[in-house]
Amino acid sequence: MASRAYREFWGFFFILPFLLVFAAFEIYPFLDAIYLSLFDYGIGRKEWVGFGNYAHLLGDEVFLKSIRNTFLLVLGVVPLSVGFSLATASIVIHKSAAVASFFRASFYLPIVTSQVILSIAWLWIYNPMTGVANYGLSLLGIGPVMWLSDSSVTLIAVILVVITWCVGQPFILYMAGLGGIPASYGEAASIDGASPWRKFWSITLPLLKPTTLYIVVTTTIGAFQTFVVIQLLTGGGPNYSTTTIMYLLYETAFKYGNLGLASAMGVLLAILISMFSLIQFKFFRSDVEY
Amino acid sequence: MTKGLKWAVDLVLYLCALFFLFPIYWMITGSFKSQSMAIRIPPELFPSSPTTANYTKLFAESEVVRWLLNSVLIAGGATLLTCAVATMAGYAFTKHRFTGQAVLFGLVIVTMMIPRQLGLVPLFTLMRNLHLVNNSWSVILPVLALPFAAFLMKQFSQTVPNELLEAGKIDGCSELSLFARLFVPVVKPGIGALAIFVFSFTWNDYLWQLIMLSDEAKMTINVGISTLVSEFSANYGAQMAAATMGFIPIFVVFIAFQRYFVKGITVGSVKG
């Protein structure tokens, strides 16, 4: 039997590279963010302000607007993409393997394509004069929509784009989940005279609950951090109608150099997201063994 | 369901798929349209007189080749190193015992749920103090620390039977050859799934790369393309050519390793 010191040595030997990068580039930045959020910190200045940054943020109209926008975005994106992927997966699962992989690829391709590339394509599609979106609407007799400059529609325009990369992963997970439900469950229910709807609500949906929960939480976390599409499509405008927390954080830190204030935003965003992550943690504990 | 309803449902389904594929189709076909055709209303669904002028302009007036090369080197380097670091970590977590193991793994789980954006500002000041601004390492190193990578490899490592390693020990293998000759070959499919995940994660890690890489010669493809939106403003054909150049490499990777993509998604989430 090897000695204790020998075993400790080889354990540390294999964990050491990860331990070093994890401490330096993951743990340290998190802790430092909390620390920096207590300072008025920028180029050439670092002054202790306690919770001053937080007090400022909670009274700041633009920040409150960014919270509102972020929540509206989450409320638009999450139910739509989860509902859509469940509905399509429930239909596609009964199709042939070739059809199934066509849909899998169609929905997953936008994820593979980076958000930057898709946003640039949408920038053209949404152009009020030369874009194909307004051309399509004109065929239906609907007048030109100022997709990216009319503050009553910009958030909807953004949500439509974000949904294109929020469906691929849920769709694949639902296909896997549906494939794992034994056919005998449905057959037994059919013998008992259950309608297809009844089977879906009473058998399929409850069995997919862990998958659904995971999808809802991960999609929510992703939507909370929406940045790319805002930066490229609207720049947060018009009149802050599409400024998300993440975009405001980026502007505050890297455009205006208010690093302390931006750190406080990061902490508040992390608290918001952690509340949702806690649900995930509970779910992880009950359904996945480490 | 009646036959008519079934047809209607299928029609809606295919129209939905079209909605997801259309932007990519529009981008690729648009890249072959001349400036006048690109802004013509009604638009052409397919370019009747395709031109490569947009690509000529793109290659002449931007550093797109360099950006692609930077992206490949950064994403490739990050993938290789992360796979090495995370495979060793997975091995240490499941096949070894060391002080603080449970605490460290707890931290991995907790940090997996904290958005990385929280550490954005400190990570930036850290990189500045390390003099790594506009250096590829500034966008590679944080990827190595991804807690999800270590978590995923721990999941895969658990499937390796302990008996295999015991047998190796009895045969007199050294600790290093137990890892390299017995453990790594068995856990290879897991490393494949991780590699795909890390490669596409790094390739698309736009926000962080935007912050760290402002020097045109150091930019990755996504950061570079985003600067062309204002440079080629209103020249949609050229913008689409740039976007298409960014799309092709990652598309090729996707086609080549499609099954690993699907595996990475399902393993990372729900078991069973």
Short mmCIF file of C-alpha atoms in Angstrom, two decimals, chain A residues 1-272:
data_model
loop_
_atom_site.label_atom_id
_atom_site.label_comp_id
_atom_site.label_asym_id
_atom_site.label_seq_id
_atom_site.Cartn_x
_atom_site.Cartn_y
_atom_site.Cartn_z
CA MET A 1 0.00 0.00 0.00
CA ALA A 2 1.34 3.37 -1.04
CA SER A 3 2.06 5.90 1.68
CA ARG A 4 -0.26 8.80 2.40
CA ALA A 5 2.33 11.37 1.28
CA TYR A 6 2.81 9.48 -1.99
CA ARG A 7 -0.92 9.52 -2.72
CA GLU A 8 -1.24 13.19 -1.79
CA PHE A 9 1.65 14.02 -4.11
CA TRP A 10 0.11 12.36 -7.16
CA GLY A 11 -3.34 13.77 -6.43
CA PHE A 12 -1.92 17.30 -6.31
CA PHE A 13 0.27 16.59 -9.31
CA PHE A 14 -2.76 15.99 -11.51
CA ILE A 15 -4.96 18.73 -10.05
CA LEU A 16 -2.27 21.41 -9.92
CA PRO A 17 -2.61 22.90 -13.45
CA PHE A 18 -6.35 23.28 -13.03
CA LEU A 19 -6.01 24.56 -9.48
CA LEU A 20 -3.66 27.34 -10.61
CA VAL A 21 -5.72 28.63 -13.55
CA PHE A 22 -8.98 28.19 -11.65
CA ALA A 23 -7.70 30.23 -8.70
CA ALA A 24 -6.17 32.97 -10.86
CA PHE A 25 -8.78 33.38 -13.61
CA GLU A 26 -12.02 32.26 -11.98
CA ILE A 27 -12.02 32.57 -8.17
CA TYR A 28 -9.84 35.67 -7.88
CA PRO A 29 -11.82 37.77 -10.43
CA PHE A 30 -15.09 36.90 -8.69
CA LEU A 31 -13.81 37.94 -5.27
CA ASP A 32 -12.04 41.02 -6.62
CA ALA A 33 -15.25 42.12 -8.37
CA ILE A 34 -17.05 42.26 -5.04
CA TYR A 35 -14.13 44.19 -3.52
CA LEU A 36 -13.86 46.67 -6.41
CA SER A 37 -17.60 47.32 -6.32
CA LEU A 38 -17.01 49.18 -3.04
CA PHE A 39 -14.70 51.74 -4.68
CA ASP A 40 -15.04 54.67 -6.99
CA TYR A 41 -12.47 53.09 -9.27
CA GLY A 42 -11.28 54.36 -12.63
CA ILE A 43 -8.21 55.55 -14.45
CA GLY A 44 -6.08 57.36 -11.88
CA ARG A 45 -8.58 57.12 -9.03
CA LYS A 46 -9.51 54.55 -6.41
CA GLU A 47 -11.58 55.82 -3.54
CA TRP A 48 -13.52 53.85 -0.95
CA VAL A 49 -17.26 54.54 -1.24
CA GLY A 50 -18.72 51.56 0.62
CA PHE A 51 -22.11 50.74 -0.80
CA GLY A 52 -22.18 54.07 -2.65
CA ASN A 53 -22.07 52.43 -6.08
CA TYR A 54 -25.05 50.26 -5.22
CA ALA A 55 -27.01 53.20 -3.83
CA HIS A 56 -26.23 55.13 -6.99
CA LEU A 57 -27.32 52.27 -9.25
CA LEU A 58 -30.63 51.66 -7.50
CA GLY A 59 -31.51 55.32 -8.02
CA ASP A 60 -30.19 55.49 -11.57
CA GLU A 61 -32.91 55.67 -14.21
CA VAL A 62 -30.82 54.09 -16.97
CA PHE A 63 -29.76 51.15 -14.80
CA LEU A 64 -33.36 50.52 -13.71
CA LYS A 65 -34.37 50.70 -17.35
CA SER A 66 -31.70 48.12 -18.21
CA ILE A 67 -33.08 45.79 -15.53
CA ARG A 68 -36.57 46.23 -16.96
CA ASN A 69 -35.33 45.56 -20.52
CA THR A 70 -33.38 42.50 -19.41
CA PHE A 71 -36.43 41.06 -17.66
CA LEU A 72 -38.68 41.76 -20.66
CA LEU A 73 -36.12 40.06 -22.88
CA VAL A 74 -35.99 37.01 -20.59
CA LEU A 75 -39.79 36.90 -20.37
CA GLY A 76 -40.02 37.02 -24.16
CA VAL A 77 -37.23 34.63 -25.04
CA VAL A 78 -37.60 31.86 -22.44
CA PRO A 79 -41.29 30.84 -22.79
CA LEU A 80 -41.19 31.19 -26.57
CA SER A 81 -38.04 29.16 -27.11
CA VAL A 82 -38.92 26.47 -24.55
CA GLY A 83 -42.50 26.12 -25.82
CA PHE A 84 -41.38 26.12 -29.42
CA SER A 85 -38.65 23.52 -28.95
CA LEU A 86 -40.97 21.21 -26.98
CA ALA A 87 -43.73 21.51 -29.59
CA THR A 88 -41.44 20.91 -32.55
CA ALA A 89 -39.58 18.05 -30.84
CA SER A 90 -42.90 16.34 -30.00
CA ILE A 91 -43.83 16.38 -33.68
CA VAL A 92 -40.41 15.64 -35.17
CA ILE A 93 -39.82 12.63 -32.86
CA HIS A 94 -42.46 10.74 -34.87
CA LYS A 95 -40.74 11.47 -38.19
CA SER A 96 -38.06 9.46 -39.97
CA ALA A 97 -34.43 9.69 -38.87
CA ALA A 98 -33.52 11.78 -41.92
CA VAL A 99 -36.23 14.35 -41.22
CA ALA A 100 -35.23 14.45 -37.56
CA SER A 101 -31.60 15.20 -38.38
CA PHE A 102 -32.69 17.89 -40.85
CA PHE A 103 -34.52 19.71 -38.07
CA ARG A 104 -31.74 19.09 -35.56
CA ALA A 105 -29.27 20.70 -37.96
CA SER A 106 -31.63 23.58 -38.87
CA PHE A 107 -32.16 24.56 -35.26
CA TYR A 108 -28.56 23.97 -34.20
CA LEU A 109 -26.88 25.75 -37.09
CA PRO A 110 -27.61 29.25 -35.68
CA ILE A 111 -25.78 28.28 -32.48
CA VAL A 112 -22.74 27.14 -34.41
CA THR A 113 -22.83 30.31 -36.48
CA SER A 114 -21.61 32.93 -34.04
CA GLN A 115 -23.97 35.54 -32.66
CA VAL A 116 -21.77 38.20 -34.27
CA ILE A 117 -22.29 36.77 -37.75
CA LEU A 118 -26.02 36.28 -37.32
CA SER A 119 -26.44 39.78 -35.91
CA ILE A 120 -24.72 41.26 -38.96
CA ALA A 121 -27.03 39.28 -41.25
CA TRP A 122 -30.07 40.50 -39.28
CA LEU A 123 -28.80 44.08 -39.40
CA TRP A 124 -29.32 43.94 -43.14
CA ILE A 125 -32.60 42.01 -42.96
CA TYR A 126 -33.99 44.65 -40.58
CA ASN A 127 -32.85 47.65 -42.64
CA PRO A 128 -36.01 49.73 -43.13
CA MET A 129 -35.23 50.62 -46.76
CA THR A 130 -33.25 47.72 -48.23
CA GLY A 131 -34.03 44.93 -45.79
CA VAL A 132 -35.93 41.82 -46.75
CA ALA A 133 -38.09 41.92 -43.57
CA ASN A 134 -39.93 45.05 -44.64
CA TYR A 135 -40.12 43.80 -48.24
CA GLY A 136 -41.86 40.66 -46.96
CA LEU A 137 -44.28 42.74 -44.89
CA SER A 138 -45.01 45.02 -47.86
CA LEU A 139 -46.21 41.96 -49.81
CA LEU A 140 -48.76 41.48 -47.04
CA GLY A 141 -49.69 45.15 -47.27
CA ILE A 142 -48.07 46.10 -43.97
CA GLY A 143 -46.24 49.42 -43.98
CA PRO A 144 -42.52 49.79 -43.30
CA VAL A 145 -41.51 48.99 -39.73
CA MET A 146 -38.55 50.83 -38.21
CA TRP A 147 -37.26 47.64 -36.61
CA LEU A 148 -34.20 49.12 -34.94
CA SER A 149 -35.18 52.76 -34.41
CA ASP A 150 -38.81 52.68 -33.26
CA SER A 151 -38.61 52.05 -29.52
CA SER A 152 -41.98 50.28 -29.50
CA VAL A 153 -40.70 47.41 -31.69
CA THR A 154 -36.92 47.25 -31.10
CA LEU A 155 -37.19 44.87 -28.16
CA ILE A 156 -39.41 42.55 -30.22
CA ALA A 157 -36.87 42.68 -33.05
CA VAL A 158 -34.11 41.76 -30.61
CA ILE A 159 -36.14 38.92 -29.09
CA LEU A 160 -36.78 37.40 -32.53
CA VAL A 161 -33.04 37.31 -33.21
CA VAL A 162 -32.13 35.90 -29.80
CA ILE A 163 -34.68 33.10 -30.19
CA THR A 164 -32.89 31.84 -33.30
CA TRP A 165 -29.95 30.74 -31.16
CA CYS A 166 -31.99 29.63 -28.12
CA VAL A 167 -33.84 26.70 -29.69
CA GLY A 168 -31.11 24.35 -30.94
CA GLN A 169 -29.97 23.05 -27.57
CA PRO A 170 -33.46 22.63 -26.01
CA PHE A 171 -34.63 20.88 -29.17
CA ILE A 172 -31.82 18.33 -28.99
CA LEU A 173 -32.40 17.79 -25.26
CA TYR A 174 -36.14 17.31 -25.78
CA MET A 175 -35.51 14.88 -28.63
CA ALA A 176 -33.23 12.89 -26.31
CA GLY A 177 -35.78 13.10 -23.49
CA LEU A 178 -38.69 12.04 -25.68
CA GLY A 179 -36.64 9.19 -27.13
CA GLY A 180 -36.05 7.91 -23.62
CA ILE A 181 -39.76 7.49 -22.79
CA PRO A 182 -40.73 3.84 -23.30
CA ALA A 183 -43.36 3.40 -26.01
CA SER A 184 -45.26 0.99 -23.74
CA TYR A 185 -46.40 3.92 -21.52
CA GLY A 186 -48.27 5.52 -24.40
CA GLU A 187 -49.60 2.19 -25.63
CA ALA A 188 -50.99 1.35 -22.21
CA ALA A 189 -52.71 4.74 -22.05
CA SER A 190 -54.16 4.27 -25.53
CA ILE A 191 -55.70 0.96 -24.49
CA ASP A 192 -57.29 2.81 -21.58
CA GLY A 193 -58.77 5.21 -24.11
CA ALA A 194 -56.57 8.26 -23.53
CA SER A 195 -56.55 10.93 -26.25
CA PRO A 196 -53.20 12.11 -27.72
CA TRP A 197 -53.56 15.41 -25.80
CA ARG A 198 -54.28 13.60 -22.56
CA LYS A 199 -51.25 11.37 -23.11
CA PHE A 200 -49.08 14.42 -23.71
CA TRP A 201 -50.22 16.24 -20.54
CA SER A 202 -50.34 13.23 -18.22
CA ILE A 203 -47.40 11.14 -19.40
CA THR A 204 -44.96 13.01 -21.61
CA LEU A 205 -44.87 16.35 -19.83
CA PRO A 206 -44.34 15.00 -16.28
CA LEU A 207 -41.60 12.65 -17.52
CA LEU A 208 -39.85 15.57 -19.24
CA LYS A 209 -39.95 17.73 -16.12
CA PRO A 210 -36.22 17.47 -15.27
CA THR A 211 -35.30 18.26 -18.88
CA THR A 212 -37.68 21.22 -18.94
CA LEU A 213 -36.36 22.61 -15.69
CA TYR A 214 -32.77 22.38 -16.91
CA ILE A 215 -33.68 24.06 -20.20
CA VAL A 216 -35.65 26.85 -18.54
CA VAL A 217 -32.81 27.64 -16.15
CA THR A 218 -29.99 27.56 -18.72
CA THR A 219 -31.98 29.59 -21.26
CA THR A 220 -32.84 32.14 -18.56
CA ILE A 221 -29.21 32.48 -17.49
CA GLY A 222 -28.16 32.92 -21.12
CA ALA A 223 -30.86 35.50 -21.84
CA PHE A 224 -29.90 37.48 -18.73
CA GLN A 225 -26.44 38.03 -20.25
CA THR A 226 -27.57 39.19 -23.71
CA PHE A 227 -24.89 41.42 -25.15
CA VAL A 228 -23.76 40.78 -28.73
CA VAL A 229 -27.07 41.41 -30.48
CA ILE A 230 -27.53 44.66 -28.55
CA GLN A 231 -24.06 45.92 -29.34
CA LEU A 232 -24.35 45.18 -33.05
CA LEU A 233 -28.02 45.87 -33.78
CA THR A 234 -29.13 48.77 -31.61
CA GLY A 235 -26.24 49.99 -29.46
CA GLY A 236 -28.76 49.91 -26.62
CA GLY A 237 -31.02 52.48 -28.26
CA PRO A 238 -33.15 54.18 -29.18
CA ASN A 239 -33.38 56.08 -25.90
CA TYR A 240 -32.09 53.07 -23.89
CA SER A 241 -35.06 50.96 -24.95
CA THR A 242 -32.83 47.92 -25.61
CA THR A 243 -29.99 48.53 -23.14
CA THR A 244 -29.48 45.30 -21.20
CA ILE A 245 -27.59 45.08 -17.90
CA MET A 246 -24.70 43.38 -19.68
CA TYR A 247 -24.50 46.07 -22.35
CA LEU A 248 -24.65 48.86 -19.76
CA LEU A 249 -21.91 47.12 -17.77
CA TYR A 250 -19.71 46.97 -20.85
CA GLU A 251 -20.29 50.65 -21.67
CA THR A 252 -19.78 51.76 -18.07
CA ALA A 253 -16.49 49.89 -17.73
CA PHE A 254 -14.89 50.06 -21.15
CA LYS A 255 -16.37 53.19 -22.72
CA TYR A 256 -16.59 55.46 -19.68
CA GLY A 257 -13.92 53.85 -17.49
CA ASN A 258 -16.08 53.56 -14.35
CA LEU A 259 -14.67 50.21 -13.28
CA GLY A 260 -16.03 50.28 -9.70
CA LEU A 261 -19.55 51.10 -10.80
CA ALA A 262 -19.40 48.40 -13.48
CA SER A 263 -18.24 45.86 -10.86
CA ALA A 264 -21.28 46.71 -8.75
CA MET A 265 -23.48 46.06 -11.78
CA GLY A 266 -21.74 42.73 -12.25
CA VAL A 267 -22.45 41.80 -8.62
CA LEU A 268 -26.13 42.73 -8.95
CA LEU A 269 -26.41 40.78 -12.21
CA ALA A 270 -24.73 37.78 -10.58
CA ILE A 271 -27.18 37.94 -7.65
CA LEU A 272 -30.12 37.99 -10.06
#
